[in-house]
XYZ file of C-alpha atoms in Angstrom:
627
model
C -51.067 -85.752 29.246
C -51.292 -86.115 33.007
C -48.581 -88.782 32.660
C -46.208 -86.106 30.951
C -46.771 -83.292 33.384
C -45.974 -85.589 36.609
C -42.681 -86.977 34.519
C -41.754 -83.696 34.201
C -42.630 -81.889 37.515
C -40.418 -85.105 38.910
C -37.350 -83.858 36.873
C -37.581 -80.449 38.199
C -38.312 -81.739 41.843
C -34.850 -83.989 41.114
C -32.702 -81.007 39.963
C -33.417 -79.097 42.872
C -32.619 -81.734 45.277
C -29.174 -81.932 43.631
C -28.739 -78.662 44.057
C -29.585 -78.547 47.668
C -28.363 -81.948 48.942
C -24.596 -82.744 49.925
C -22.667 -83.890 47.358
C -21.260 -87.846 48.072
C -18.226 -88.485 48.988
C -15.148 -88.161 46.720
C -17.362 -85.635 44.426
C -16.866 -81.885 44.225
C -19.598 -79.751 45.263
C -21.639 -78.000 42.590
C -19.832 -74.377 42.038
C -22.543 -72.026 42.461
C -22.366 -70.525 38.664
C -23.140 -66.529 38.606
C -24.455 -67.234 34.868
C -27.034 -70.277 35.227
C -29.766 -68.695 35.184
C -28.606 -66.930 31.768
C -28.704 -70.182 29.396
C -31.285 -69.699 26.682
C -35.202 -68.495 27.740
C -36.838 -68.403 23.886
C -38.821 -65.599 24.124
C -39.485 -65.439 27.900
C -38.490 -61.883 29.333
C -34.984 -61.193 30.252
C -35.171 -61.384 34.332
C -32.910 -59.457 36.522
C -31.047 -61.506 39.723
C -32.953 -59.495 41.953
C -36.299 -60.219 40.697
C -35.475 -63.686 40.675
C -34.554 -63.793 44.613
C -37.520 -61.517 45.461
C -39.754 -64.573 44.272
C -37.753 -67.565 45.292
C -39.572 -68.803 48.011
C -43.097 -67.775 46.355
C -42.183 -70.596 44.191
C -45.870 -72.287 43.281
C -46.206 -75.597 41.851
C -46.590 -73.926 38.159
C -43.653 -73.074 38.844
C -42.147 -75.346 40.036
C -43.280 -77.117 36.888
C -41.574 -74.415 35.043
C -44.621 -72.707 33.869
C -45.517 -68.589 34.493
C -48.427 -67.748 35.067
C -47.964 -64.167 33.255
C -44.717 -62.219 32.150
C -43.238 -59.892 35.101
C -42.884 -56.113 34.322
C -39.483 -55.295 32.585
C -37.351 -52.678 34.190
C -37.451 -49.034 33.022
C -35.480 -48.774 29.713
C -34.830 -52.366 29.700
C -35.926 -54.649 26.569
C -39.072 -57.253 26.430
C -37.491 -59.382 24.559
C -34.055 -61.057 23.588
C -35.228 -60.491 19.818
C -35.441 -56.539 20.804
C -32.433 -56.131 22.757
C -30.329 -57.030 20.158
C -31.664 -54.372 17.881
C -31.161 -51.711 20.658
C -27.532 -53.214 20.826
C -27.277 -52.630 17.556
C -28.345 -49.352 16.980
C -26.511 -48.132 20.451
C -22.944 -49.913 18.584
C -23.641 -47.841 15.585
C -24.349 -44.529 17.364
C -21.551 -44.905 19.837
C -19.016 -47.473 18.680
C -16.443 -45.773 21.231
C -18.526 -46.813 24.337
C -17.739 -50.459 24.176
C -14.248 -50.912 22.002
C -15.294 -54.345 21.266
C -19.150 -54.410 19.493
C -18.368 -57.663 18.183
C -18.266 -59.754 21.385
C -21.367 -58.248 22.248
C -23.261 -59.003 19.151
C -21.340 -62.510 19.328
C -23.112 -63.678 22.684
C -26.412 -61.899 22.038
C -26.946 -64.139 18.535
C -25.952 -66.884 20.977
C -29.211 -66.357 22.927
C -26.755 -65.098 25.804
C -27.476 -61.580 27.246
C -23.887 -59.354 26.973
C -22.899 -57.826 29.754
C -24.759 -54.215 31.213
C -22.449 -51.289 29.994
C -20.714 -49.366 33.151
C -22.761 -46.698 34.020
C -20.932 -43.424 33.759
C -20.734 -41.556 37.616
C -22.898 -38.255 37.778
C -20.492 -34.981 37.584
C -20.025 -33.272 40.688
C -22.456 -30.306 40.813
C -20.158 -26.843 40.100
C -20.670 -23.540 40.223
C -18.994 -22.463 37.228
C -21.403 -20.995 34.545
C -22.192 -23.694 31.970
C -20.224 -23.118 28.768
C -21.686 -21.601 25.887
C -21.058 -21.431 22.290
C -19.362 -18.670 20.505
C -21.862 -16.892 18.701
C -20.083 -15.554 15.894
C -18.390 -19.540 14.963
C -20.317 -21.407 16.873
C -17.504 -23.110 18.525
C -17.125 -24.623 22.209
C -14.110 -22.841 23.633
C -11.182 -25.264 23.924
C -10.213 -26.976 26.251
C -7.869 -25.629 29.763
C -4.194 -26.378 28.773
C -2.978 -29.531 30.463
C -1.089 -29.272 33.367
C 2.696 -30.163 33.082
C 2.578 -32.406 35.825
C 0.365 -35.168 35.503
C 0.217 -36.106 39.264
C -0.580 -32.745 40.340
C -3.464 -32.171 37.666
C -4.553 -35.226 38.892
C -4.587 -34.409 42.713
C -6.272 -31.124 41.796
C -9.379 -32.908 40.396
C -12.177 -33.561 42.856
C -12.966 -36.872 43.946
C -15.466 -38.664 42.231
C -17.080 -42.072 42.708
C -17.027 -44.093 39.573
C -17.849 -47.903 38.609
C -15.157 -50.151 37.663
C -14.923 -50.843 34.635
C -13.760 -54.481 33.496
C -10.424 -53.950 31.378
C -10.863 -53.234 27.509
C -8.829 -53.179 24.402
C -7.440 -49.213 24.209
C -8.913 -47.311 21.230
C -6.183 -45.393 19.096
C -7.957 -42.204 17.363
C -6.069 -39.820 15.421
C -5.357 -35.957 16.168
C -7.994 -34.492 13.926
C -10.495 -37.385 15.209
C -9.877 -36.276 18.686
C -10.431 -32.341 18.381
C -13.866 -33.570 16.316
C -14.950 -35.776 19.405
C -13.865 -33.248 22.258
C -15.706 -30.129 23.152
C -16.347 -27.391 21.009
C -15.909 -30.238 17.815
C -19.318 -30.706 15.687
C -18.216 -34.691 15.226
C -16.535 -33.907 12.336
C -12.546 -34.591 11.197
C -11.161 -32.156 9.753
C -9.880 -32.986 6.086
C -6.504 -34.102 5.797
C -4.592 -30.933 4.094
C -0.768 -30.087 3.716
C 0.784 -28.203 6.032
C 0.970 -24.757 5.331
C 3.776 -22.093 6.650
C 2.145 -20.735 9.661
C 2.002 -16.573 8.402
C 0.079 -17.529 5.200
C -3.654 -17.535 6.068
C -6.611 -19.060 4.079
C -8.894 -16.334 2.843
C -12.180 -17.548 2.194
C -14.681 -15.732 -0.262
C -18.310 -16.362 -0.932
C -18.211 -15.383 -4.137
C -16.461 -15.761 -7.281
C -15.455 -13.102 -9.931
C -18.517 -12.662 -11.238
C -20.448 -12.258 -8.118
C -22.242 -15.538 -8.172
C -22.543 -16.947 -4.566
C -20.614 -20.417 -4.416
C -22.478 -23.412 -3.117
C -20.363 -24.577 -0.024
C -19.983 -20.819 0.295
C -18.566 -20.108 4.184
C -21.259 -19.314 6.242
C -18.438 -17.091 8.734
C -19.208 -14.241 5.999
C -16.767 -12.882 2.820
C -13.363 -12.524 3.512
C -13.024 -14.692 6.954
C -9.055 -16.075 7.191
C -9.535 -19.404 9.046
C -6.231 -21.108 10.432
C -5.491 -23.764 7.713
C -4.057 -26.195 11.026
C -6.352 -25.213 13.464
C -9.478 -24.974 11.750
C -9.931 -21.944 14.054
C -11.348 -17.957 12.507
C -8.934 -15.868 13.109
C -10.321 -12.821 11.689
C -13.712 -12.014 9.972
C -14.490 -9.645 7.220
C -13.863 -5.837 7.071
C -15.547 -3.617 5.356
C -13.559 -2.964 2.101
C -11.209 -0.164 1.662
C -12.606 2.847 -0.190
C -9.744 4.020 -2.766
C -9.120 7.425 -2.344
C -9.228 8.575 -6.275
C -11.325 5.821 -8.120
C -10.373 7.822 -11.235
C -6.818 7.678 -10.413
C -5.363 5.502 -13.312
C -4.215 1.838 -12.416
C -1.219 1.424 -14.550
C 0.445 -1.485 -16.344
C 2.931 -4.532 -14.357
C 5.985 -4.754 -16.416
C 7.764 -7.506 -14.502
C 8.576 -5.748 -10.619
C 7.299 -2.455 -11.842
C 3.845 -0.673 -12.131
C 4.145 1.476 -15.207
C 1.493 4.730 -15.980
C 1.361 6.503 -19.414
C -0.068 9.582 -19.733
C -0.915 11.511 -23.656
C -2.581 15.067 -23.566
C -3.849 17.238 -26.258
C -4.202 20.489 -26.053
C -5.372 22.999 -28.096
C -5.124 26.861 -27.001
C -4.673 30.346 -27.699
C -2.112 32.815 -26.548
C -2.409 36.890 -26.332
C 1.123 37.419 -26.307
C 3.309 34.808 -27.480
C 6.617 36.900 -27.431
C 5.897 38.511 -24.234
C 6.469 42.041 -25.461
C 5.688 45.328 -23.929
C 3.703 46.954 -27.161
C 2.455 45.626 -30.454
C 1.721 41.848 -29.079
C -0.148 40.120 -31.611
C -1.945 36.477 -30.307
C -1.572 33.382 -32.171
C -3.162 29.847 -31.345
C -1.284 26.754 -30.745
C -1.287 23.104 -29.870
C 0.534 21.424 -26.872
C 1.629 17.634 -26.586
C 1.998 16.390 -23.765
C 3.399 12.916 -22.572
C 4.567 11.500 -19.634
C 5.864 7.961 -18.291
C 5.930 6.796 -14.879
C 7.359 4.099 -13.124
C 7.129 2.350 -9.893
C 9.025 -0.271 -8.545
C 7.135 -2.885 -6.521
C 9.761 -4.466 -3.714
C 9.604 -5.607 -0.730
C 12.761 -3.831 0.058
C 14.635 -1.222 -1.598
C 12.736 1.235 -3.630
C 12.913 2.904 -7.531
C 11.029 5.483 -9.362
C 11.300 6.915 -12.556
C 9.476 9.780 -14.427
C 10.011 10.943 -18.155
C 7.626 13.801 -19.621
C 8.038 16.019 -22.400
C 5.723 19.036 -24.003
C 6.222 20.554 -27.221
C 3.947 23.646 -27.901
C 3.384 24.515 -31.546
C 2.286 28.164 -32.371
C 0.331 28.348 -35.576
C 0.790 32.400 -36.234
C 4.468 32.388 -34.757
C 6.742 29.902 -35.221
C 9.333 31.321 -33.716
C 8.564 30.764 -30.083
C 7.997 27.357 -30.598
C 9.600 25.118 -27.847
C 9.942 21.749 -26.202
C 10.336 20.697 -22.555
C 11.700 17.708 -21.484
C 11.997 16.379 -17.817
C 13.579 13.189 -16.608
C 14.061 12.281 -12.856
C 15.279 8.753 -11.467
C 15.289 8.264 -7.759
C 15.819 5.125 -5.425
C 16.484 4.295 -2.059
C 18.605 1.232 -1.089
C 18.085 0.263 2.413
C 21.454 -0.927 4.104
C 19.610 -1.272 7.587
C 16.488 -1.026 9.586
C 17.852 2.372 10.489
C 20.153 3.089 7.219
C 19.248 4.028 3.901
C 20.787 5.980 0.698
C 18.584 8.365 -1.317
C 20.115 8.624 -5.107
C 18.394 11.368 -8.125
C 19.584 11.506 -11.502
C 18.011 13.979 -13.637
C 17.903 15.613 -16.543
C 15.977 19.182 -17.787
C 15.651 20.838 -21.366
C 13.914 23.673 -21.416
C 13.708 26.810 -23.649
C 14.405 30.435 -22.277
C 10.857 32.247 -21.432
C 10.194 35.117 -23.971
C 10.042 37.391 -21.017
C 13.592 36.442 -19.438
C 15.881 38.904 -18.769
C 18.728 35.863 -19.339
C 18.011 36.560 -23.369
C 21.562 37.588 -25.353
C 18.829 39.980 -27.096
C 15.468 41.336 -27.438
C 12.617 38.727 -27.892
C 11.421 40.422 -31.076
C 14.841 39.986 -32.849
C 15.173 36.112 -32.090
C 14.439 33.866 -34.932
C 14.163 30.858 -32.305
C 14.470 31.109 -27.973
C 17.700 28.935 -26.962
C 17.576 26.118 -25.346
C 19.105 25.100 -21.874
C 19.976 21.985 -20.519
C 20.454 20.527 -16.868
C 22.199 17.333 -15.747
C 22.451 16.284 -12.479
C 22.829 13.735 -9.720
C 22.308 13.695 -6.002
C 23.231 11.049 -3.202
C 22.152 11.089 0.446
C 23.094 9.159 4.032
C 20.529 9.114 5.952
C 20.963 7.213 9.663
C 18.234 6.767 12.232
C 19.764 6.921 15.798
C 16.157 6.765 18.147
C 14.556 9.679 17.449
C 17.252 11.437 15.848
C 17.683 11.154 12.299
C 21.131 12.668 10.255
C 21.124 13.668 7.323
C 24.147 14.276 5.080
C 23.234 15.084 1.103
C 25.163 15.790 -1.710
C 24.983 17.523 -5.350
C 26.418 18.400 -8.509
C 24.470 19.957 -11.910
C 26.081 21.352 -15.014
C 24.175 23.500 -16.856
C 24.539 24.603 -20.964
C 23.292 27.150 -23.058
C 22.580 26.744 -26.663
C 23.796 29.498 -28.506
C 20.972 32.194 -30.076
C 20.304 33.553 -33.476
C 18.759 36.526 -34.540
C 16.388 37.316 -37.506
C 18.966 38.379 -39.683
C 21.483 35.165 -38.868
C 23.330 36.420 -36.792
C 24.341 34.156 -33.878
C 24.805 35.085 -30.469
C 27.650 32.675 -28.426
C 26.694 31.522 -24.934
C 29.239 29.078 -24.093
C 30.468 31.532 -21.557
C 27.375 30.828 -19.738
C 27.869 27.327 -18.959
C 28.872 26.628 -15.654
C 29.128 23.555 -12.820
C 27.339 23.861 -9.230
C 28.323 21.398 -6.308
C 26.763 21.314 -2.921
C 26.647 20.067 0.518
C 24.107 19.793 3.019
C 24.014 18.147 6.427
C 20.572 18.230 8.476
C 19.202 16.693 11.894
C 15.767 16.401 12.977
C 14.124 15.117 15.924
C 10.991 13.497 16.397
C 9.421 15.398 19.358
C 5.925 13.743 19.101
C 4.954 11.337 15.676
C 3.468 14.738 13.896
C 6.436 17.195 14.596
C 10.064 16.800 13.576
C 12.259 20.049 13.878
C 15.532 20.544 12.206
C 18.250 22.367 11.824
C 19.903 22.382 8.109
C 23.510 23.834 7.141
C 25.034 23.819 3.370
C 27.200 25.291 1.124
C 27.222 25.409 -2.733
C 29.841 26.308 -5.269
C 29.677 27.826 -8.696
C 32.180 27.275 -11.096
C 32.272 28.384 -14.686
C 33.871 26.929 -17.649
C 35.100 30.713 -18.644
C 36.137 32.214 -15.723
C 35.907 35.570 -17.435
C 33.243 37.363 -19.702
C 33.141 38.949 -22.169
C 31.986 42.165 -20.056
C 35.606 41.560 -17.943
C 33.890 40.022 -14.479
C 35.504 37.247 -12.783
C 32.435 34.522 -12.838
C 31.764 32.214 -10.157
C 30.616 32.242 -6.727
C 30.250 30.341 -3.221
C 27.297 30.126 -0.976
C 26.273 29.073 2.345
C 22.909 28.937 3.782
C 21.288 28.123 7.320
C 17.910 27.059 8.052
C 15.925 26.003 11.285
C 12.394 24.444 10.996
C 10.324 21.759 11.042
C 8.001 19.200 9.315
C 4.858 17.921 10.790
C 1.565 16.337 10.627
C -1.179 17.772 12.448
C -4.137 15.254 12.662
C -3.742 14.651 8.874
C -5.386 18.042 8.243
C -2.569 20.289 7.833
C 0.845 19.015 7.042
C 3.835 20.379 5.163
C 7.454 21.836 6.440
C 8.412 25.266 7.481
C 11.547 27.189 7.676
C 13.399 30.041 7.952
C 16.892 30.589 7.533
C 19.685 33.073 5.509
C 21.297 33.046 2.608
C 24.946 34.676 2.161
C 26.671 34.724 -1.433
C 30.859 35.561 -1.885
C 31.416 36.239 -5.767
C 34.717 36.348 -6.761
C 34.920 39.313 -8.781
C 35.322 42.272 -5.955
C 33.179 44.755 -7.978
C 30.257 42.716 -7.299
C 28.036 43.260 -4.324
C 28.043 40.177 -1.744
C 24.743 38.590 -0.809
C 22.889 38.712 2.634
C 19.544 37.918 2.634
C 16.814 35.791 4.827
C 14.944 33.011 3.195
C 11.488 31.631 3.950
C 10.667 28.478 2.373
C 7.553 26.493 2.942
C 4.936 23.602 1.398
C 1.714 23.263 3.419
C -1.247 20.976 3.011
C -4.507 22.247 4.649
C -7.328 19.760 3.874
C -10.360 21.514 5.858
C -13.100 18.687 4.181
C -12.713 15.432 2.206
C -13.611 17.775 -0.690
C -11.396 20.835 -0.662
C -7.804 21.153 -0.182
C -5.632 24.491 0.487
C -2.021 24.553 -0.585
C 0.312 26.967 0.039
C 4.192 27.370 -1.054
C 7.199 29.716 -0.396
C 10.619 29.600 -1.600
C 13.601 32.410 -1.138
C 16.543 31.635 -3.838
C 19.172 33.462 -5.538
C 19.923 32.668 -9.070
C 22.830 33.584 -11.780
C 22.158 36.462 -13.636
C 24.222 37.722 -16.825
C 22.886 41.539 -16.498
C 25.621 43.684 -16.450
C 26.415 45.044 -12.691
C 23.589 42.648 -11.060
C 25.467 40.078 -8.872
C 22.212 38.046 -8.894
C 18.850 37.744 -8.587
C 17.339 37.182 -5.437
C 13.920 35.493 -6.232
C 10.898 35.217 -3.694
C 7.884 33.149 -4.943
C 4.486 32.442 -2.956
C 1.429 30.800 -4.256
C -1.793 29.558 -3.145
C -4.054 26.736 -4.607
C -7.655 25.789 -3.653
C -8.825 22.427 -4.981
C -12.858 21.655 -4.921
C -14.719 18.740 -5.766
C -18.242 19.448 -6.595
C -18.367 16.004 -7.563
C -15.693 13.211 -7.512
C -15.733 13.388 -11.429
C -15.578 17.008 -11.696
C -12.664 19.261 -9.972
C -12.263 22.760 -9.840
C -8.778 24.826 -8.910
C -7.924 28.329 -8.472
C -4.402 29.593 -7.888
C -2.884 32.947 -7.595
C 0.609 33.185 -7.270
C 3.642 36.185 -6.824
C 6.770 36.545 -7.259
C 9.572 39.147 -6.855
C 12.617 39.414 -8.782
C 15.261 41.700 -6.837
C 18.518 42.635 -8.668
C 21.104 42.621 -6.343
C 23.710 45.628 -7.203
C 20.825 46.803 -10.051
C 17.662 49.598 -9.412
C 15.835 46.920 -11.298
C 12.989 45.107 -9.622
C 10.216 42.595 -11.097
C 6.683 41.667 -9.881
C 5.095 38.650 -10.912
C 1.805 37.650 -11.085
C -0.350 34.177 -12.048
C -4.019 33.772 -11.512
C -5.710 30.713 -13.217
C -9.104 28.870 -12.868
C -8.568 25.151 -13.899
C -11.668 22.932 -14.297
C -11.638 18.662 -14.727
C -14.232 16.210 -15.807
C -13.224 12.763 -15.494
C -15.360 11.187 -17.763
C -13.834 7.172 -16.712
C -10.289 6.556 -15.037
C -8.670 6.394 -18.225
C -10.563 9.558 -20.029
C -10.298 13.310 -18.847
C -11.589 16.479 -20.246
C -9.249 19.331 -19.387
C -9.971 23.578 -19.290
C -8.134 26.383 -17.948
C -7.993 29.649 -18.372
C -5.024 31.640 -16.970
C -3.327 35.306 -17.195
C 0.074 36.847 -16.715
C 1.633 39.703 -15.914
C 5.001 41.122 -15.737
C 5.237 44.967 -13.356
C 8.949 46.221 -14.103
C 10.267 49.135 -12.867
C 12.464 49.294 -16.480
C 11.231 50.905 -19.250
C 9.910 48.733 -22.025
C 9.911 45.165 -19.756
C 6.236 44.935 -18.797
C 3.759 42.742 -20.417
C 0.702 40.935 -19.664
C -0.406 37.897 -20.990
C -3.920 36.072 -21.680
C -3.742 32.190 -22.294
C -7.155 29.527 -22.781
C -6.669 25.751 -22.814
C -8.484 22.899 -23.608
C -7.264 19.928 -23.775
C -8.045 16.104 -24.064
C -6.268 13.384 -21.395
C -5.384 9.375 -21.782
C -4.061 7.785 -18.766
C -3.697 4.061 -18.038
């Protein structure tokens, strides 16, 4: 044993005098080698350089010998053992593959029983005085990063200088778009999914639930109804509340292709003081109404079309005589040339029967075996051009209107193709929009009459021109009251000379007063003069107001009353008519396609001609359909 240890401590004692000692002549000198003392040390501690030089010259003959006498302390943070530091290599390559591109090499010389090379440390930041950045507390997102600055040189000058270590060079790292945003600030270390690319003004909606209301299970924590940018990955708006529908009983109606389509059936069953509307001996009678109506809707992005068909038919059980339909038809679109250009076109179409109480009637209401029937056609076309705030307006019309001829009880039958007659008109308007509520106007037109006999059988020249001029204005007052009001006057030429001519003022108006989200005020007025065939009258200059109140006491039961009056003037004739209308409506929506429908309403004629007053009592109830 002794023998072993001396041949030993003799080897050692040799190596260090070659290592000290001048080399001979003709042989290199040893190359002092930064890595000897990093060949293989089993399981003896890794030992830094400097701990090494702090204890050279304590060197004791143990050793010397190369024997320790006890294992120095390892550095903070450092490894005991080669065994250990490879696992902490390990686990630091899995956790951070990005801080040393090349793992392998490191594993490669650490299985070798070589030590790798101490990762750069990374310099301190600079202290700032910046706040520190926080995360958005709605996402949860680091805000992005400052834009880059389009020089390079500059943004580079403009960065404070910082002391860093070298770093030895490296193989370059190539990460992909998505795998950068993941890794950079604000990123939760996470790519992004590859997805195609989507046109950039169609968002992703996202929704935490499905039809039936069942949460999903990846449902998207940002809340229901969050659009998220389907490049970015970033919210770009959250969730608002939904949007309350202003009638939830308003019926929903059927897609046929481009259009929304709403039906409408009514039943109605009711009873009637005074079917004839006669002055004395008025005996009641009860009778059934139909009612039916079609709408349509077109549903374009540009351009627009509606279309509405209804038709009633009232049945009297006691009186069959004053049985009569009504049918309405009106088809209107808009075709938009421009942004500040459109066309308004109506067709229309209107067959009604003549009221009992009319004064039109060939003869008295009591002699009729049925009322006669008169039909409307007509069309209307409109310019309308935007110029700022000034909009022009240039509309015109033309209606032909036909009277079915009349028979008496006895069969007798009353002609009234003398009646028919065409009307054409023209109207040009401006408006300008002094504020977004208030647009006043000013509105000129003229309007023709032209009969198909130009004389009657009384010997009058028919046929007439008209011109009328109105100032006024439409607005919108905080979306409590709005409507249009004007005044104006009306002058009629007739072209027989016996007849008086026409001056009169007109007052026309439609106004919405909406005091609560539960009652409603409406109010009309409307000045017109219409043909009349009573002998001597040159017309009939017509005044009409009404006003309707509209209550819900609850959203599925609505109340209305409206009172209306009229006044029937006959120009070049003593004769003058009062009308009157008072009604009390009442609605129960039982669903949105199901309504239950009452009304009770009187009427009243005041003449100041013998025999022409009457007053009238009418009840209603009725079933409704609407899809």
């Amino acid at each position: 044993m002794i023998a072993l240890v001396l041949a030993w401590t003799g080897a050692a004692t040799h190596g260090q005098g070659l290592r000290g000692s001048t080399p001979a002549p003709g042989i290199a000198p040893l190359v002092d080698d930064p890595g000897r003392n990093e060949g293989w040390r089993g399981l003896a501690p890794l030992e830094s350089d400097a701990g090494a030089a702090s204890r050279a010259g304590a060197a004791s003959d143990a050793e010397a010998a190369g024997l320790r006498t006890e294992a120095p302390a390892a550095p903070p943070g450092a490894a005991r053992t080669d065994a250990a530091g490879r696992d902490r290599q390990r686990a630091q390559n899995r956790r951070a593959p990005w801080i040393d591109p090349d793992p392998r090499r490191a594993n490669a010389l650490a299985s070798g029983g070589l030590a790798a090379p101490a990762p750069p440390t990374a310099a301190a930041r600079p202290m700032s005085s910046r706040p520190a950045v926080v995360a958005n507390r709605r996402t949860g997102r680091m805000p992005r990063r400052p834009a880059a600055a389009a020089d390079p040189a500059a943004a580079q000058a403009s960065r404070p200088a910082t002391t860093t270590a070298r770093r030895p060079p490296t193989a370059a790292i190539t990460l992909s778009r998505d795998e950068i945003r993941a890794l950079g600030p604000g990123g939760r270390g996470v790519a992004t999914p590859v997805q195609p690319r989507r046109p950039v003004d169609v968002p992703i909606v996202i929704d935490r639930t499905q039809g039936g209301g069942r949460a999903l299970p990846n449902a998207n924590p940002l809340g229901r109804g969050a659009v998220v940018d389907p490049v970015t990955g970033e919210v770009v708006s959250f969730a608002r509340a939904p949007v309350v529908e202003a009638d939830p009983f308003a019926p929903t109606g059927l897609r046929l292709g481009t259009f929304i389509v709403t039906p409408v059936a009514d039943a109605t069953l009711g009873y009637d003081s005074n079917p004839r509307r006669l002055h004395d001996g008025a005996r009641g009678s009860l009778f059934t109404q139909s009612y039916g109506e079609v709408q349509a809707r077109s549903d374009w992005t540009r351009h627009e079309m509606t279309a509405r068909l209804r038709g009633t038919y009232s049945a009297y059980f006691s009186d069959p005589g004053v049985n009569r339909p009504e049918v309405n038809a009106v088809v209107t679109g808009r075709i938009d040339l421009a942004r500040t250009t459109r066309i308004d076109t109506e067709a229309r179409y209107n067959l009604t029967a003549q009221s009992p109480g009319s004064s039109n009637l060939p003869s008295a209401p009591s002699s009729l075996r049925d009322l006669p029937l008169v039909r409307q056609y007509g069309a209307t076309a409109a310019l309308v051009q935007d110029v700022g705030r000034l909009q022009l307006t240039l509309r015109g019309a033309v209606d032909r209107f036909t009277y079915d001829d009349a028979t008496t009880n006895d069969g007798t039958t009353i002609p009234q193709a003398e009646r028919n007659y065409n009307s054409l008109g023209l109207r040009a308007r401006a408006s300008y929009e002094l504020t977004p509520g208030l647009r006043p106007f000013i509105e000129v037109g003229v309007e023709r009459h032209a009969f198909d006999t130009p004389v009657s059988s009384g010997g009058l020249l028919q046929g007439s021109t008209s011109s009328s001029y109105r100032i006024g204005s439409t607005f919108e007052l905080s979306r409590l009251l709005t409507g249009e009001v004007a005044a104006g006057y009306l002058m009629r030429d007739n072209i027989d000379p016996t007849l008086v001519d026409i001056r009169v003022p007109t007052f026309d108006a439609a106004l919405v007063w909406t005091p609560t989200a539960l009652t409603t005020l409406r109010f009309a007025a409307k000045s017109v003069i219409d043909e009349t065939f009573t002998t001597g009258a040159a017309g009939i200059q017509r005044r009409d107001f009404s006003i309707e109140l509209e209550h819900s006491f609850r959203r599925w039961l609505i109340g209305t009353a409206r009172l209306a009056y009229g006044q029937d003037i006959y120009v070049g004739d003593p004769r003058i008519d009062q009308r009157l209308i008072g009604s009390l409506n009442l609605v129960y929506r039982a669903s949105r396609n199901l309504q239950i429908r009452g009304e009770i309403r009187r009427e009243m004629l005041m003449s100041n001609q013998a025999g022409q007053s009457y007053s009238a009592n009418i009840f209603l109830l009725g079933l409704r359909l609407q899809r």
